[in-house]
mmCIF file of C-alpha atoms and ligand atoms in Angstrom:
data_model
loop_
_atom_site.group_PDB
_atom_site.id
_atom_site.type_symbol
_atom_site.label_atom_id
_atom_site.label_comp_id
_atom_site.label_asym_id
_atom_site.label_seq_id
_atom_site.Cartn_x
_atom_site.Cartn_y
_atom_site.Cartn_z
ATOM 1 C CA MET A 1 52.336 102.469 90.107
ATOM 2 C CA VAL A 2 51.856 102.565 86.340
ATOM 3 C CA GLU A 3 54.946 101.366 84.706
ATOM 4 C CA SER A 4 55.778 101.670 80.991
ATOM 5 C CA ILE A 5 58.062 98.728 81.087
ATOM 6 C CA LYS A 6 57.325 95.080 82.056
ATOM 7 C CA ILE A 7 58.940 94.185 85.382
ATOM 8 C CA LYS A 8 59.017 90.620 86.656
ATOM 9 C CA THR A 9 59.171 90.369 90.463
ATOM 10 C CA LEU A 10 62.260 88.600 91.800
ATOM 11 C CA ILE A 11 61.946 89.124 95.403
ATOM 12 C CA THR A 12 58.540 90.032 96.983
ATOM 13 C CA ASP A 13 57.942 92.793 99.572
ATOM 14 C CA GLU A 14 57.188 90.099 102.024
ATOM 15 C CA GLN A 15 60.437 88.158 101.349
ATOM 16 C CA ILE A 16 62.470 91.376 101.677
ATOM 17 C CA GLN A 17 60.844 92.377 105.010
ATOM 18 C CA LYS A 18 61.290 88.852 106.491
ATOM 19 C CA ARG A 19 65.080 88.807 105.483
ATOM 20 C CA VAL A 20 65.605 92.321 106.791
ATOM 21 C CA SER A 21 64.212 91.403 110.115
ATOM 22 C CA GLU A 22 66.545 88.293 110.353
ATOM 23 C CA LEU A 23 69.416 90.479 109.283
ATOM 24 C CA GLY A 24 68.523 92.950 112.016
ATOM 25 C CA LYS A 25 68.617 90.127 114.540
ATOM 26 C CA GLU A 26 71.921 88.822 113.426
ATOM 27 C CA ILE A 27 73.425 92.309 113.546
ATOM 28 C CA THR A 28 71.900 93.006 116.962
ATOM 29 C CA ASN A 29 73.363 89.861 118.413
ATOM 30 C CA TYR A 30 76.801 90.539 116.785
ATOM 31 C CA TYR A 31 77.174 94.028 118.087
ATOM 32 C CA GLU A 32 75.301 93.679 121.425
ATOM 33 C CA ASN A 33 78.344 93.475 123.786
ATOM 34 C CA LYS A 34 80.448 95.828 121.523
ATOM 35 C CA VAL A 35 78.382 99.070 121.392
ATOM 36 C CA SER A 36 76.784 101.356 124.054
ATOM 37 C CA GLU A 37 75.256 104.797 124.129
ATOM 38 C CA LYS A 38 78.702 106.296 124.604
ATOM 39 C CA LYS A 39 80.113 104.139 121.780
ATOM 40 C CA PRO A 40 77.163 103.625 119.365
ATOM 41 C CA LEU A 41 77.209 101.484 116.351
ATOM 42 C CA ILE A 42 77.932 103.649 113.399
ATOM 43 C CA ILE A 43 75.675 102.751 110.543
ATOM 44 C CA ILE A 44 76.814 104.170 107.170
ATOM 45 C CA ILE A 45 74.027 103.962 104.602
ATOM 46 C CA VAL A 46 75.345 104.345 101.053
ATOM 47 C CA GLN A 47 73.169 106.659 99.057
ATOM 48 C CA LYS A 48 70.963 106.546 97.110
ATOM 49 C CA GLY A 49 70.547 102.789 96.490
ATOM 50 C CA ALA A 50 70.662 101.620 100.183
ATOM 51 C CA SER A 51 68.434 104.318 101.398
ATOM 52 C CA ILE A 52 65.327 102.173 101.687
ATOM 53 C CA PHE A 53 67.147 98.975 102.756
ATOM 54 C CA GLY A 54 69.112 101.090 105.285
ATOM 55 C CA ALA A 55 66.055 102.738 106.643
ATOM 56 C CA ASP A 56 64.286 99.407 107.194
ATOM 57 C CA LEU A 57 67.422 97.644 108.526
ATOM 58 C CA ALA A 58 68.364 100.348 111.033
ATOM 59 C CA ARG A 59 64.811 100.050 112.609
ATOM 60 C CA LYS A 60 65.502 96.338 113.220
ATOM 61 C CA ILE A 61 68.742 96.866 114.844
ATOM 62 C CA LYS A 62 68.001 97.241 118.524
ATOM 63 C CA LEU A 63 71.090 98.910 119.649
ATOM 64 C CA PRO A 64 72.273 102.497 120.153
ATOM 65 C CA SER A 65 73.180 103.663 116.646
ATOM 66 C CA ASP A 66 74.442 106.579 114.877
ATOM 67 C CA LEU A 67 73.101 106.764 111.320
ATOM 68 C CA ARG A 68 75.472 108.419 108.786
ATOM 69 C CA PHE A 69 75.191 108.615 104.911
ATOM 70 C CA MET A 70 77.614 108.687 102.089
ATOM 71 C CA ARG A 71 77.071 109.012 98.453
ATOM 72 C CA VAL A 72 78.962 106.970 95.834
ATOM 73 C CA VAL A 73 78.350 107.251 92.181
ATOM 74 C CA SER A 74 79.368 104.632 89.862
ATOM 75 C CA TYR A 75 76.543 104.233 87.349
ATOM 76 C CA LYS A 76 75.878 107.357 85.313
ATOM 77 C CA GLY A 77 72.355 106.741 83.921
ATOM 78 C CA GLU A 78 73.174 103.422 82.375
ATOM 79 C CA THR A 79 72.982 99.767 83.357
ATOM 80 C CA LYS A 80 76.682 99.159 83.108
ATOM 81 C CA PRO A 81 79.325 100.820 85.214
ATOM 82 C CA GLN A 82 80.733 103.897 83.456
ATOM 83 C CA SER A 83 83.777 104.783 85.530
ATOM 84 C CA ASP A 84 85.619 104.389 88.751
ATOM 85 C CA PRO A 85 83.266 105.182 91.650
ATOM 86 C CA GLU A 86 83.507 108.719 93.264
ATOM 87 C CA ILE A 87 82.663 109.559 96.782
ATOM 88 C CA PHE A 88 80.434 112.665 96.935
ATOM 89 C CA ASP A 89 79.809 113.187 100.735
ATOM 90 C CA GLU A 90 82.196 112.270 103.297
ATOM 91 C CA ILE A 91 81.677 111.049 106.805
ATOM 92 C CA LYS A 92 82.095 114.361 108.541
ATOM 93 C CA SER A 93 82.994 113.471 112.196
ATOM 94 C CA GLY A 94 85.521 110.807 112.829
ATOM 95 C CA ILE A 95 84.885 107.138 113.117
ATOM 96 C CA GLU A 96 88.334 106.381 114.746
ATOM 97 C CA GLY A 97 87.972 103.490 117.284
ATOM 98 C CA ASP A 98 84.193 103.034 116.428
ATOM 99 C CA ASN A 99 82.300 99.992 115.244
ATOM 100 C CA VAL A 100 81.203 100.663 111.656
ATOM 101 C CA LEU A 101 78.655 98.874 109.600
ATOM 102 C CA VAL A 102 78.279 99.871 106.044
ATOM 103 C CA VAL A 103 74.859 99.315 104.355
ATOM 104 C CA GLU A 104 74.948 98.790 100.697
ATOM 105 C CA ASP A 105 72.236 97.868 98.276
ATOM 106 C CA ILE A 106 74.041 95.382 95.850
ATOM 107 C CA LEU A 107 77.366 93.847 95.165
ATOM 108 C CA ASP A 108 77.922 93.756 91.413
ATOM 109 C CA THR A 109 81.586 94.234 90.109
ATOM 110 C CA GLY A 110 82.620 94.968 93.670
ATOM 111 C CA LYS A 111 84.321 98.244 92.834
ATOM 112 C CA THR A 112 82.083 100.462 94.941
ATOM 113 C CA LEU A 113 82.489 98.239 97.986
ATOM 114 C CA VAL A 114 86.349 98.108 97.698
ATOM 115 C CA PHE A 115 86.316 101.881 97.213
ATOM 116 C CA VAL A 116 84.155 102.517 100.320
ATOM 117 C CA LYS A 117 86.291 100.032 102.275
ATOM 118 C CA ASP A 118 89.550 101.577 101.385
ATOM 119 C CA TYR A 119 88.274 105.213 102.096
ATOM 120 C CA LEU A 120 86.764 104.099 105.637
ATOM 121 C CA ALA A 121 89.525 101.865 106.590
ATOM 122 C CA LYS A 122 91.924 104.878 106.516
ATOM 123 C CA LEU A 123 89.707 106.479 109.185
ATOM 124 C CA GLN A 124 90.726 103.716 111.539
ATOM 125 C CA PRO A 125 87.463 102.236 112.937
ATOM 126 C CA VAL A 126 87.938 99.336 115.339
ATOM 127 C CA SER A 127 85.763 97.193 113.163
ATOM 128 C CA LEU A 128 84.367 97.677 109.641
ATOM 129 C CA ASN A 129 81.648 95.281 108.348
ATOM 130 C CA PHE A 130 79.283 95.135 105.526
ATOM 131 C CA ALA A 131 75.538 94.518 105.209
ATOM 132 C CA VAL A 132 74.547 94.024 101.539
ATOM 133 C CA LEU A 133 71.023 93.198 100.562
ATOM 134 C CA LEU A 134 71.898 91.579 97.180
ATOM 135 C CA VAL A 135 74.915 89.791 95.937
ATOM 136 C CA LYS A 136 75.067 88.993 92.199
ATOM 137 C CA ARG A 137 76.580 85.667 91.325
ATOM 138 C CA MET A 138 79.396 86.483 88.853
ATOM 139 C CA LYS A 139 83.143 86.464 88.390
ATOM 140 C CA ARG A 140 84.423 89.549 90.054
ATOM 141 C CA LYS A 141 87.423 91.496 88.716
ATOM 142 C CA VAL A 142 88.472 92.832 92.122
ATOM 143 C CA LYS A 143 89.010 91.148 95.487
ATOM 144 C CA VAL A 144 85.985 92.179 97.445
ATOM 145 C CA PRO A 145 85.900 92.433 101.303
ATOM 146 C CA ARG A 146 84.053 89.747 102.998
ATOM 147 C CA ILE A 147 80.179 90.410 103.519
ATOM 148 C CA LYS A 148 79.259 89.584 107.044
ATOM 149 C CA PHE A 149 75.582 90.232 106.642
ATOM 150 C CA LYS A 150 74.157 89.239 103.316
ATOM 151 C CA GLY A 151 70.411 89.415 102.219
ATOM 152 C CA PHE A 152 70.051 87.451 99.074
ATOM 153 C CA ASN A 153 72.272 85.833 96.303
ATOM 154 C CA ILE A 154 70.844 86.695 92.937
ATOM 155 C CA SER A 155 71.851 85.847 89.317
ATOM 156 C CA ASN A 156 73.813 88.324 87.189
ATOM 157 C CA LYS A 157 70.849 90.457 85.942
ATOM 158 C CA PHE A 158 70.031 94.189 86.253
ATOM 159 C CA VAL A 159 67.449 94.641 89.055
ATOM 160 C CA ILE A 160 65.415 97.535 90.151
ATOM 161 C CA GLY A 161 63.256 98.536 93.150
ATOM 162 C CA TYR A 162 63.502 98.786 96.829
ATOM 163 C CA GLY A 163 66.219 101.457 96.453
ATOM 164 C CA LEU A 164 67.716 100.293 93.120
ATOM 165 C CA ASP A 165 67.060 102.449 90.017
ATOM 166 C CA PHE A 166 67.208 102.343 86.325
ATOM 167 C CA ASN A 167 67.892 105.857 85.102
ATOM 168 C CA GLU A 168 66.961 107.127 88.652
ATOM 169 C CA ILE A 169 63.431 105.643 88.292
ATOM 170 C CA TYR A 170 61.809 102.742 90.152
ATOM 171 C CA ARG A 171 63.695 103.144 93.416
ATOM 172 C CA ASN A 172 60.313 103.280 95.232
ATOM 173 C CA LEU A 173 59.036 99.945 94.188
ATOM 174 C CA PRO A 174 58.380 97.913 97.188
ATOM 175 C CA TYR A 175 59.764 94.755 95.739
ATOM 176 C CA ILE A 176 62.879 93.875 93.677
ATOM 177 C CA GLY A 177 62.243 93.176 89.987
ATOM 178 C CA VAL A 178 63.941 92.391 86.711
ATOM 179 C CA ILE A 179 63.101 94.402 83.507
ATOM 180 C CA GLU A 180 61.762 92.050 80.820
ATOM 181 C CA ASP A 181 62.671 92.688 77.169
HETATM 182 P P1 IMP B 201 79.687 97.600 91.822
HETATM 183 O O1 IMP B 201 80.565 98.714 92.074
HETATM 184 O O2 IMP B 201 79.837 97.330 90.270
HETATM 185 O O3 IMP B 201 79.593 96.583 92.667
HETATM 186 O O4 IMP B 201 78.278 98.312 91.747
HETATM 187 C C1 IMP B 201 77.562 98.639 92.782
HETATM 188 C C2 IMP B 201 76.596 99.808 92.645
HETATM 189 O O5 IMP B 201 76.043 99.881 91.243
HETATM 190 C C3 IMP B 201 75.387 99.547 93.510
HETATM 191 O O6 IMP B 201 75.709 100.275 94.681
HETATM 192 C C4 IMP B 201 74.317 100.072 92.761
HETATM 193 O O7 IMP B 201 73.987 101.425 93.029
HETATM 194 C C5 IMP B 201 74.738 100.025 91.292
HETATM 195 N N1 IMP B 201 74.216 98.622 90.725
HETATM 196 C C6 IMP B 201 74.853 97.539 90.447
HETATM 197 N N2 IMP B 201 74.048 96.563 89.953
HETATM 198 C C7 IMP B 201 72.810 97.114 89.878
HETATM 199 C C8 IMP B 201 71.499 96.618 89.324
HETATM 200 O O8 IMP B 201 71.444 95.486 88.986
HETATM 201 N N3 IMP B 201 70.584 97.506 89.373
HETATM 202 C C9 IMP B 201 70.761 98.871 89.891
HETATM 203 N N4 IMP B 201 71.749 99.298 90.304
HETATM 204 C C10 IMP B 201 72.856 98.437 90.262
HETATM 205 MG MG1 MG B 202 74.914 102.129 95.268
#
């Protein structure tokens, strides 16, 4: 891809794939005796940021799974959160009594995850866990839910690629990078 900005690689394609495979194994082991074809693992991929991570991770989870999608918007074409997150698609059929795994791209302020957690917890799943690819090291203003399956800890910088965008561009980079000034 020809980029008009300079991007410094933070996590390579190979590093991502290795970690995603490990997470897939951890998740498979954790839910092995909890799910079945009758009661599949409900994997909720938060769009659009977690679409690529979610697609890769789901294929490394060797269990009967039901893939669902929800869209939460918190950044509106900027690199800083603009407002409270909003949910655009809802989980159509119920998740009551189900094991639910939410797949998210990144934990930044934590607002999105808290919002998603509160929304889904009301639907009474038997368990609700989070798989988050990137966790930014920073002081968070809200109390975030425990992240059971974590990809990488990163410093507090704006990152792009592997699903993450800057003004909706660069989601299709196969690696994670930082924009250089
Ligand atoms: P939070 O609500 O502040 O934790 O933000 C989470 C959402 O903001 C993520 O799901 C991302 O979509 C977006 N986001 C946060 N940090 C970044 C970043 O560094 N690059 C791109 N998107 C980000
Ligand atoms: Mg997101």
